Amino acid sequence: MTEYAIDVANLEKIYSGRSKKALDGVNLKVERNKIFAILGPNGAGKTTLMRILTTQITPSKGTARVLDFNVFSDGHKLRKEIGYVPQEMSVWTDISAYENLLIYSQIYGIAKAEREALIKESLIRMELTEYKDNLVNTFSGGMIRRLEIACALIVKPQIIFLDEPTIGLDPEARKKVWEKIVSFTKESGATVFFSTHYMDEADEYANEIAIINAGKIVSQGDSNHLKQSVGNQEIILGLSVPLDDKSKQQLRKLEQVIDLKTNGVEVEVWVKDASVALSSIMNSLFSSKVKIESVKINKPTLEDAFEKYAGVSYDSTEGIKEVNAVRRRIIG
Amino acid sequence: MDAIDFDLSEFLRVCYAMLELEYFRVSHDRTELYIRAVQPALWLVLFGFIIGSLRAIPTGGIPYTAFIAPGVLIQSATTVAIFYGLMIVWERESGILKRLLSTPAPRYVIVIGRALAAGMRALIQSLVIFLIAAIVGVKFVINPINFLISLVIVLIFSAGFAAFSMSLATVFKTREKFVGIGQLIIFPLFFSSNALYPLTTMPAFLQMFAYINPMTYAIDALRGLLITNNLTGLSTDIFAVILFTSIMFYIAAVRFKKIVE
């Protein structure tokens, strides 16, 4: 058993009849028991990558291993170990929640003796017990998503692929969906690989993030690493009086300070990490008897990192609208 | 992709799940069942009565409504089956197909399981037609074995058509195109079969077409089993139906990969 849940090398995919590469040499390693986010503009290859990793389509070139199974040749074994929720909709809306769980548990070959207990557990976990006999087309978007995840978790997969798990949901429903995912991974030690349009979710829930653009992974790391790689943080200090030259010199000498600019009573200081640098900057100013009236910190955000690596500004609205339209059509 | 190593228990398990899914569906919403009974009822009541009273078609002594009942029954079952491809178009648009492909269910079982599920829906539909036919006075052969064999033939034949329909869904990937194609297939098959007139009354070129039309065999089997109790052609009919369905299953299983890419 390797330490990686996903291990992808030089992966390429060209859909038949098209000349553009949907994936153009993806290299990616995802450690086990991590929540891993993949971000990228529309058409960057997120869904294609996920569909290859869940063995739905075959790559044109390169290798991809999930849980140490080759997605190409060990697909049948691998499919028993993975959970997957596609971006659009993966439950039947004209039958009940319970019936959906029952059908999926049969497809996965869960023994009859265990079935009822597992379905019950899933319903409780996803807070759907009291609606279990209702038709899915009476459910809210958040409930449908939780049911889809319930269907994916019923076999206790070692890895879960979630393609835009919360797209189109309101903030409260999104939070609830994530609470469930996080608690499941904590209990089971499963790996989560998800794509999202919501930067705040990647920031908050992912242990590691990769940014994909034009079929290539352009950056990978934890959220702080990605933000720091964009540029330095900026501390803006409002003072009671303009800074004199001596105090300025003293500030410049500080180890953490990269650059400094004054503008009347305002001082802008660039540092690598504001949380580390702030105390020594303030101490230096105190020792020069300068009175500080306000402090403001500007940090690069994940959006800034996205913009830098994806080459386009972060705009979630387009993709979200599209998926919402599909889901509305499906639910009716 | 994966080598097809046949696993019988897996095959049966997934087929059963697909049948159960269809059963849940039908049990939650029966309106489609009733709406789809209207047209066949009109065939039996209006067409059967009017043409029958003309006595223009040699039916070998049986009432005309009884003569066309097996054809109407098969046509209504086929209609259900041929529009089942629509379901696959829908499931492709939604994420269900993607989701099914990531489950341990082998692809060919997904196809065959869904085809059998469609066959089951068609069978339920044909029971409704059977009932209507009995109500309008069609005298059926009273023999439970004949009846059961008929049901199995309807199931197998409809499943074959549903598989054909799923193959079509790999070509016509939108609903609008699909609906048009469905009608375009059923009616020519219906009229070029022995549903409404005996083969012997047909012009030679149409007869030739009728002989390669799978509907002819299913109808002939049902007519023998349910109306005339003349079973001389039954083994040929059953062989033809099984051959048709096997070929359709094979094509659908091979074509299925196309629909998801």
Coordinates of C-alpha atoms in Angstrom, one line a residue, chain A residues 13 51 54-58 75-76 79-80 84 86 88-92 94-95 99 102-104 106-109 135 151-152 329-330, chain B residues 1-2 10 13-14 16-18 20-21 24-25 28 90-91 93-96 98-107 114 175 260-261:
Chain A
K13 CA -7.0 12.8 -22.7
R51 CA -14.2 10.9 -14.8
T54 CA -13.6 7.1 -11.4
T55 CA -13.0 4.7 -14.4
Q56 CA -15.8 6.1 -16.5
I57 CA -13.6 7.1 -19.4
T58 CA -10.2 5.9 -20.5
G75 CA -11.4 -0.8 -13.0
H76 CA -13.6 -3.5 -11.8
R79 CA -15.1 0.6 -8.5
K80 CA -16.0 -1.4 -5.4
Y84 CA -18.7 9.3 -6.6
P86 CA -21.3 13.8 -10.3
E88 CA -25.5 17.2 -12.2
M89 CA -27.6 14.6 -10.4
S90 CA -27.2 11.0 -9.5
V91 CA -30.4 9.8 -7.9
W92 CA -33.8 8.9 -9.4
D94 CA -39.4 9.6 -9.2
I95 CA -38.8 7.2 -6.4
E99 CA -35.6 3.2 -2.6
L102 CA -31.8 0.3 -1.6
I103 CA -31.1 0.2 -5.4
Y104 CA -27.6 1.5 -4.9
Q106 CA -28.0 -3.8 -4.4
I107 CA -25.9 -2.6 -7.2
Y108 CA -22.9 -2.6 -4.9
G109 CA -23.7 -6.1 -3.7
L135 CA -40.3 11.1 -3.5
C151 CA -25.8 6.8 -1.8
A152 CA -22.1 7.2 -2.4
R329 CA -34.5 20.9 -15.7
I330 CA -33.9 17.5 -14.1
Chain B
M1 CA -11.7 -1.6 -21.0
D2 CA -12.1 -4.5 -18.6
E10 CA -23.3 -10.2 -10.2
R13 CA -28.0 -9.0 -8.7
V14 CA -27.7 -5.9 -10.9
Y16 CA -32.7 -7.5 -10.1
A17 CA -31.8 -4.1 -8.9
M18 CA -32.8 -2.6 -12.3
E20 CA -36.8 -3.3 -8.8
L21 CA -36.1 0.3 -9.7
F24 CA -40.8 1.3 -7.8
R25 CA -41.2 3.8 -10.6
H28 CA -45.3 5.6 -7.7
W90 CA -32.4 11.7 -19.7
E91 CA -30.1 9.8 -17.5
E93 CA -28.1 14.5 -19.3
S94 CA -28.5 14.0 -15.5
G95 CA -25.5 12.4 -13.9
I96 CA -27.1 9.0 -13.3
K98 CA -22.0 8.6 -15.0
R99 CA -22.7 7.5 -11.5
L100 CA -23.7 4.0 -12.6
L101 CA -20.5 3.7 -14.6
S102 CA -18.5 4.2 -11.5
T103 CA -20.3 1.4 -9.6
P104 CA -19.1 -2.2 -9.7
A105 CA -21.9 -3.1 -12.0
P106 CA -20.3 -4.1 -15.3
R107 CA -21.4 -2.0 -18.2
R114 CA -32.2 -1.7 -18.0
R175 CA -35.0 14.2 -26.6
V260 CA -21.2 8.3 -22.1
E261 CA -18.2 9.8 -23.8

